[in-house]
Amino acid sequence: MTAPSSAREALIAEALGEMAALLERLEAVAPALEASRLAVVGAGNSLADQVDAYERRMAVLTENAKAQALKHIARRTEELARESAQTQIRAMEEAARMLFRTEVGPALHRVAIPMQHLANLAHRGAHPWQTWLTHAATAGVASGVTWALAAWWWAR
């Protein structure tokens, strides 16, 4: 029975020897692992610093983009308002021309013919007060037409 015991002892001795070699290897790897851990921690800290710097740069770029967009919107809005105002002015001028052509012009023509007739009579030897009466009638009719036109215009 000594033989199995010596084989067993030999296996145990061999296993102990391998364990000792394994422990020596592990002890040799430990400083490398610690160096790797420190390198990873340093890389993480460096990366965090870079992310902070990147976030600050992005915030500056974002604010600049906002400012540029607002300037562009304001400039474009001002241009459109100016164009709209010009379009409205042109439309109002055209409406006024059309109004005078269709409404005021014919009414003034109807009033001007009798006034011209009165003026011709005044020049043919009528009394001086008749000339003044003609001027007063002309002023009255012109004022009435102006008031009518203003009332019509504001009523719209």
PDB file of C-alpha atoms in Angstrom:
ATOM      1  CA  MET A   1       0.000   0.000   0.000  1.00  0.00           C
ATOM      2  CA  THR A   2       2.808   2.288   0.044  1.00  0.00           C
ATOM      3  CA  ALA A   3       2.852   2.582  -3.688  1.00  0.00           C
ATOM      4  CA  PRO A   4      -0.505   4.272  -4.068  1.00  0.00           C
ATOM      5  CA  SER A   5       0.340   6.512  -1.236  1.00  0.00           C
ATOM      6  CA  SER A   6       3.617   7.559  -2.832  1.00  0.00           C
ATOM      7  CA  ALA A   7       1.873   8.157  -6.169  1.00  0.00           C
ATOM      8  CA  ARG A   8      -0.673  10.174  -4.394  1.00  0.00           C
ATOM      9  CA  GLU A   9       2.002  12.080  -2.542  1.00  0.00           C
ATOM     10  CA  ALA A  10       3.799  12.603  -5.814  1.00  0.00           C
ATOM     11  CA  LEU A  11       0.630  13.967  -7.421  1.00  0.00           C
ATOM     12  CA  ILE A  12       0.011  16.204  -4.458  1.00  0.00           C
ATOM     13  CA  ALA A  13       3.598  17.387  -4.536  1.00  0.00           C
ATOM     14  CA  GLU A  14       3.347  18.033  -8.247  1.00  0.00           C
ATOM     15  CA  ALA A  15       0.012  19.899  -7.786  1.00  0.00           C
ATOM     16  CA  LEU A  16       1.591  21.970  -5.004  1.00  0.00           C
ATOM     17  CA  GLY A  17       4.483  22.780  -7.284  1.00  0.00           C
ATOM     18  CA  GLU A  18       2.145  23.833 -10.066  1.00  0.00           C
ATOM     19  CA  MET A  19       0.133  25.915  -7.589  1.00  0.00           C
ATOM     20  CA  ALA A  20       3.322  27.643  -6.461  1.00  0.00           C
ATOM     21  CA  ALA A  21       4.240  28.382 -10.097  1.00  0.00           C
ATOM     22  CA  LEU A  22       0.706  29.658 -10.730  1.00  0.00           C
ATOM     23  CA  LEU A  23       0.900  31.901  -7.663  1.00  0.00           C
ATOM     24  CA  GLU A  24       4.256  33.234  -8.831  1.00  0.00           C
ATOM     25  CA  ARG A  25       2.746  34.039 -12.234  1.00  0.00           C
ATOM     26  CA  LEU A  26      -0.263  35.716 -10.592  1.00  0.00           C
ATOM     27  CA  GLU A  27       2.047  37.794  -8.416  1.00  0.00           C
ATOM     28  CA  ALA A  28       3.969  38.797 -11.556  1.00  0.00           C
ATOM     29  CA  VAL A  29       0.713  39.773 -13.342  1.00  0.00           C
ATOM     30  CA  ALA A  30      -0.621  41.843 -10.404  1.00  0.00           C
ATOM     31  CA  PRO A  31       1.638  44.895 -11.027  1.00  0.00           C
ATOM     32  CA  ALA A  32       0.736  44.815 -14.730  1.00  0.00           C
ATOM     33  CA  LEU A  33      -2.967  44.662 -13.826  1.00  0.00           C
ATOM     34  CA  GLU A  34      -2.536  47.572 -11.408  1.00  0.00           C
ATOM     35  CA  ALA A  35      -0.726  49.574 -14.110  1.00  0.00           C
ATOM     36  CA  SER A  36      -3.533  48.765 -16.554  1.00  0.00           C
ATOM     37  CA  ARG A  37      -6.156  49.798 -13.989  1.00  0.00           C
ATOM     38  CA  LEU A  38      -4.357  53.103 -13.395  1.00  0.00           C
ATOM     39  CA  ALA A  39      -4.114  53.668 -17.155  1.00  0.00           C
ATOM     40  CA  VAL A  40      -7.854  53.001 -17.575  1.00  0.00           C
ATOM     41  CA  VAL A  41      -8.665  55.397 -14.700  1.00  0.00           C
ATOM     42  CA  GLY A  42      -6.401  58.046 -16.257  1.00  0.00           C
ATOM     43  CA  ALA A  43      -7.991  57.539 -19.681  1.00  0.00           C
ATOM     44  CA  GLY A  44     -11.452  57.851 -18.096  1.00  0.00           C
ATOM     45  CA  ASN A  45     -10.486  61.101 -16.378  1.00  0.00           C
ATOM     46  CA  SER A  46      -8.970  62.427 -19.581  1.00  0.00           C
ATOM     47  CA  LEU A  47     -12.071  61.444 -21.514  1.00  0.00           C
ATOM     48  CA  ALA A  48     -14.297  63.191 -18.933  1.00  0.00           C
ATOM     49  CA  ASP A  49     -12.198  66.370 -19.305  1.00  0.00           C
ATOM     50  CA  GLN A  50     -12.471  66.141 -23.092  1.00  0.00           C
ATOM     51  CA  VAL A  51     -16.241  65.651 -22.867  1.00  0.00           C
ATOM     52  CA  ASP A  52     -16.526  68.740 -20.638  1.00  0.00           C
ATOM     53  CA  ALA A  53     -14.477  70.795 -23.104  1.00  0.00           C
ATOM     54  CA  TYR A  54     -16.569  69.446 -25.992  1.00  0.00           C
ATOM     55  CA  GLU A  55     -19.800  70.346 -24.191  1.00  0.00           C
ATOM     56  CA  ARG A  56     -18.541  73.899 -23.612  1.00  0.00           C
ATOM     57  CA  ARG A  57     -17.592  74.269 -27.287  1.00  0.00           C
ATOM     58  CA  MET A  58     -20.950  72.867 -28.374  1.00  0.00           C
ATOM     59  CA  ALA A  59     -22.774  75.301 -26.074  1.00  0.00           C
ATOM     60  CA  VAL A  60     -20.865  78.210 -27.636  1.00  0.00           C
ATOM     61  CA  LEU A  61     -21.591  76.918 -31.150  1.00  0.00           C
ATOM     62  CA  THR A  62     -25.262  76.420 -30.309  1.00  0.00           C
ATOM     63  CA  GLU A  63     -25.601  79.955 -28.943  1.00  0.00           C
ATOM     64  CA  ASN A  64     -23.866  81.325 -32.032  1.00  0.00           C
ATOM     65  CA  ALA A  65     -26.183  79.345 -34.301  1.00  0.00           C
ATOM     66  CA  LYS A  66     -29.216  80.659 -32.376  1.00  0.00           C
ATOM     67  CA  ALA A  67     -27.983  84.237 -32.687  1.00  0.00           C
ATOM     68  CA  GLN A  68     -27.363  83.839 -36.418  1.00  0.00           C
ATOM     69  CA  ALA A  69     -30.775  82.243 -36.931  1.00  0.00           C
ATOM     70  CA  LEU A  70     -32.489  85.054 -35.021  1.00  0.00           C
ATOM     71  CA  LYS A  71     -30.641  87.683 -37.056  1.00  0.00           C
ATOM     72  CA  HIS A  72     -31.647  85.945 -40.268  1.00  0.00           C
ATOM     73  CA  ILE A  73     -35.282  85.680 -39.170  1.00  0.00           C
ATOM     74  CA  ALA A  74     -35.356  89.339 -38.123  1.00  0.00           C
ATOM     75  CA  ARG A  75     -33.749  90.450 -41.399  1.00  0.00           C
ATOM     76  CA  ARG A  76     -36.126  88.346 -43.474  1.00  0.00           C
ATOM     77  CA  THR A  77     -39.168  89.517 -41.489  1.00  0.00           C
ATOM     78  CA  GLU A  78     -38.132  93.132 -42.002  1.00  0.00           C
ATOM     79  CA  GLU A  79     -37.705  92.553 -45.745  1.00  0.00           C
ATOM     80  CA  LEU A  80     -41.103  90.891 -46.001  1.00  0.00           C
ATOM     81  CA  ALA A  81     -42.754  93.678 -43.982  1.00  0.00           C
ATOM     82  CA  ARG A  82     -41.157  96.281 -46.253  1.00  0.00           C
ATOM     83  CA  GLU A  83     -42.287  94.400 -49.377  1.00  0.00           C
ATOM     84  CA  SER A  84     -45.778  93.987 -47.938  1.00  0.00           C
ATOM     85  CA  ALA A  85     -46.001  97.688 -47.123  1.00  0.00           C
ATOM     86  CA  GLN A  86     -44.883  98.577 -50.662  1.00  0.00           C
ATOM     87  CA  THR A  87     -47.463  96.190 -52.116  1.00  0.00           C
ATOM     88  CA  GLN A  88     -50.196  97.723 -49.949  1.00  0.00           C
ATOM     89  CA  ILE A  89     -49.152 101.241 -50.964  1.00  0.00           C
ATOM     90  CA  ARG A  90     -49.270 100.300 -54.647  1.00  0.00           C
ATOM     91  CA  ALA A  91     -52.680  98.663 -54.179  1.00  0.00           C
ATOM     92  CA  MET A  92     -54.017 101.718 -52.340  1.00  0.00           C
ATOM     93  CA  GLU A  93     -52.666 104.055 -55.031  1.00  0.00           C
ATOM     94  CA  GLU A  94     -54.299 101.939 -57.726  1.00  0.00           C
ATOM     95  CA  ALA A  95     -57.571 101.871 -55.769  1.00  0.00           C
ATOM     96  CA  ALA A  96     -57.444 105.665 -55.403  1.00  0.00           C
ATOM     97  CA  ARG A  97     -56.780 106.096 -59.129  1.00  0.00           C
ATOM     98  CA  MET A  98     -59.654 103.750 -59.930  1.00  0.00           C
ATOM     99  CA  LEU A  99     -61.912 105.609 -57.477  1.00  0.00           C
ATOM    100  CA  PHE A 100     -61.153 108.955 -59.073  1.00  0.00           C
ATOM    101  CA  ARG A 101     -61.540 107.492 -62.555  1.00  0.00           C
ATOM    102  CA  THR A 102     -64.883 105.820 -61.852  1.00  0.00           C
ATOM    103  CA  GLU A 103     -66.507 107.862 -59.078  1.00  0.00           C
ATOM    104  CA  VAL A 104     -64.996 111.284 -58.601  1.00  0.00           C
ATOM    105  CA  GLY A 105     -64.040 112.093 -62.196  1.00  0.00           C
ATOM    106  CA  PRO A 106     -67.533 111.736 -63.659  1.00  0.00           C
ATOM    107  CA  ALA A 107     -69.095 113.578 -60.693  1.00  0.00           C
ATOM    108  CA  LEU A 108     -66.669 116.465 -61.071  1.00  0.00           C
ATOM    109  CA  HIS A 109     -67.298 116.540 -64.792  1.00  0.00           C
ATOM    110  CA  ARG A 110     -71.052 116.780 -64.191  1.00  0.00           C
ATOM    111  CA  VAL A 111     -70.453 119.635 -61.744  1.00  0.00           C
ATOM    112  CA  ALA A 112     -67.831 121.352 -63.897  1.00  0.00           C
ATOM    113  CA  ILE A 113     -70.073 121.736 -66.955  1.00  0.00           C
ATOM    114  CA  PRO A 114     -72.659 123.916 -65.177  1.00  0.00           C
ATOM    115  CA  MET A 115     -69.879 125.812 -63.428  1.00  0.00           C
ATOM    116  CA  GLN A 116     -68.207 126.462 -66.757  1.00  0.00           C
ATOM    117  CA  HIS A 117     -71.514 127.693 -68.120  1.00  0.00           C
ATOM    118  CA  LEU A 118     -71.859 130.057 -65.152  1.00  0.00           C
ATOM    119  CA  ALA A 119     -68.303 131.244 -65.602  1.00  0.00           C
ATOM    120  CA  ASN A 120     -68.969 131.969 -69.261  1.00  0.00           C
ATOM    121  CA  LEU A 121     -72.059 134.002 -68.294  1.00  0.00           C
ATOM    122  CA  ALA A 122     -70.051 135.921 -65.716  1.00  0.00           C
ATOM    123  CA  HIS A 123     -67.468 136.893 -68.271  1.00  0.00           C
ATOM    124  CA  ARG A 124     -70.083 138.174 -70.714  1.00  0.00           C
ATOM    125  CA  GLY A 125     -70.949 141.203 -68.706  1.00  0.00           C
ATOM    126  CA  ALA A 126     -72.692 139.814 -65.674  1.00  0.00           C
ATOM    127  CA  HIS A 127     -72.660 141.764 -62.451  1.00  0.00           C
ATOM    128  CA  PRO A 128     -69.595 141.510 -60.198  1.00  0.00           C
ATOM    129  CA  TRP A 129     -71.562 139.817 -57.403  1.00  0.00           C
ATOM    130  CA  GLN A 130     -72.495 137.053 -59.789  1.00  0.00           C
ATOM    131  CA  THR A 131     -68.789 136.279 -60.307  1.00  0.00           C
ATOM    132  CA  TRP A 132     -68.327 135.982 -56.568  1.00  0.00           C
ATOM    133  CA  LEU A 133     -71.424 133.841 -56.366  1.00  0.00           C
ATOM    134  CA  THR A 134     -69.924 131.540 -58.998  1.00  0.00           C
ATOM    135  CA  HIS A 135     -66.689 131.257 -57.003  1.00  0.00           C
ATOM    136  CA  ALA A 136     -68.628 130.558 -53.802  1.00  0.00           C
ATOM    137  CA  ALA A 137     -70.731 127.924 -55.555  1.00  0.00           C
ATOM    138  CA  THR A 138     -67.583 126.293 -56.942  1.00  0.00           C
ATOM    139  CA  ALA A 139     -65.984 126.248 -53.488  1.00  0.00           C
ATOM    140  CA  GLY A 140     -69.161 124.833 -51.946  1.00  0.00           C
ATOM    141  CA  VAL A 141     -69.485 122.087 -54.533  1.00  0.00           C
ATOM    142  CA  ALA A 142     -65.785 121.203 -54.241  1.00  0.00           C
ATOM    143  CA  SER A 143     -66.099 121.057 -50.455  1.00  0.00           C
ATOM    144  CA  GLY A 144     -69.220 118.906 -50.710  1.00  0.00           C
ATOM    145  CA  VAL A 145     -67.571 116.519 -53.117  1.00  0.00           C
ATOM    146  CA  THR A 146     -64.523 116.307 -50.863  1.00  0.00           C
ATOM    147  CA  TRP A 147     -66.668 115.556 -47.821  1.00  0.00           C
ATOM    148  CA  ALA A 148     -68.667 112.975 -49.757  1.00  0.00           C
ATOM    149  CA  LEU A 149     -65.494 111.338 -50.998  1.00  0.00           C
ATOM    150  CA  ALA A 150     -63.983 111.280 -47.491  1.00  0.00           C
ATOM    151  CA  ALA A 151     -67.185 109.846 -46.013  1.00  0.00           C
ATOM    152  CA  TRP A 152     -67.376 107.210 -48.711  1.00  0.00           C
ATOM    153  CA  TRP A 153     -63.708 106.340 -48.265  1.00  0.00           C
ATOM    154  CA  TRP A 154     -63.884 106.007 -44.471  1.00  0.00           C
ATOM    155  CA  ALA A 155     -67.122 104.044 -44.647  1.00  0.00           C
ATOM    156  CA  ARG A 156     -65.370 101.301 -46.562  1.00  0.00           C
TER     157      ARG A 156
END
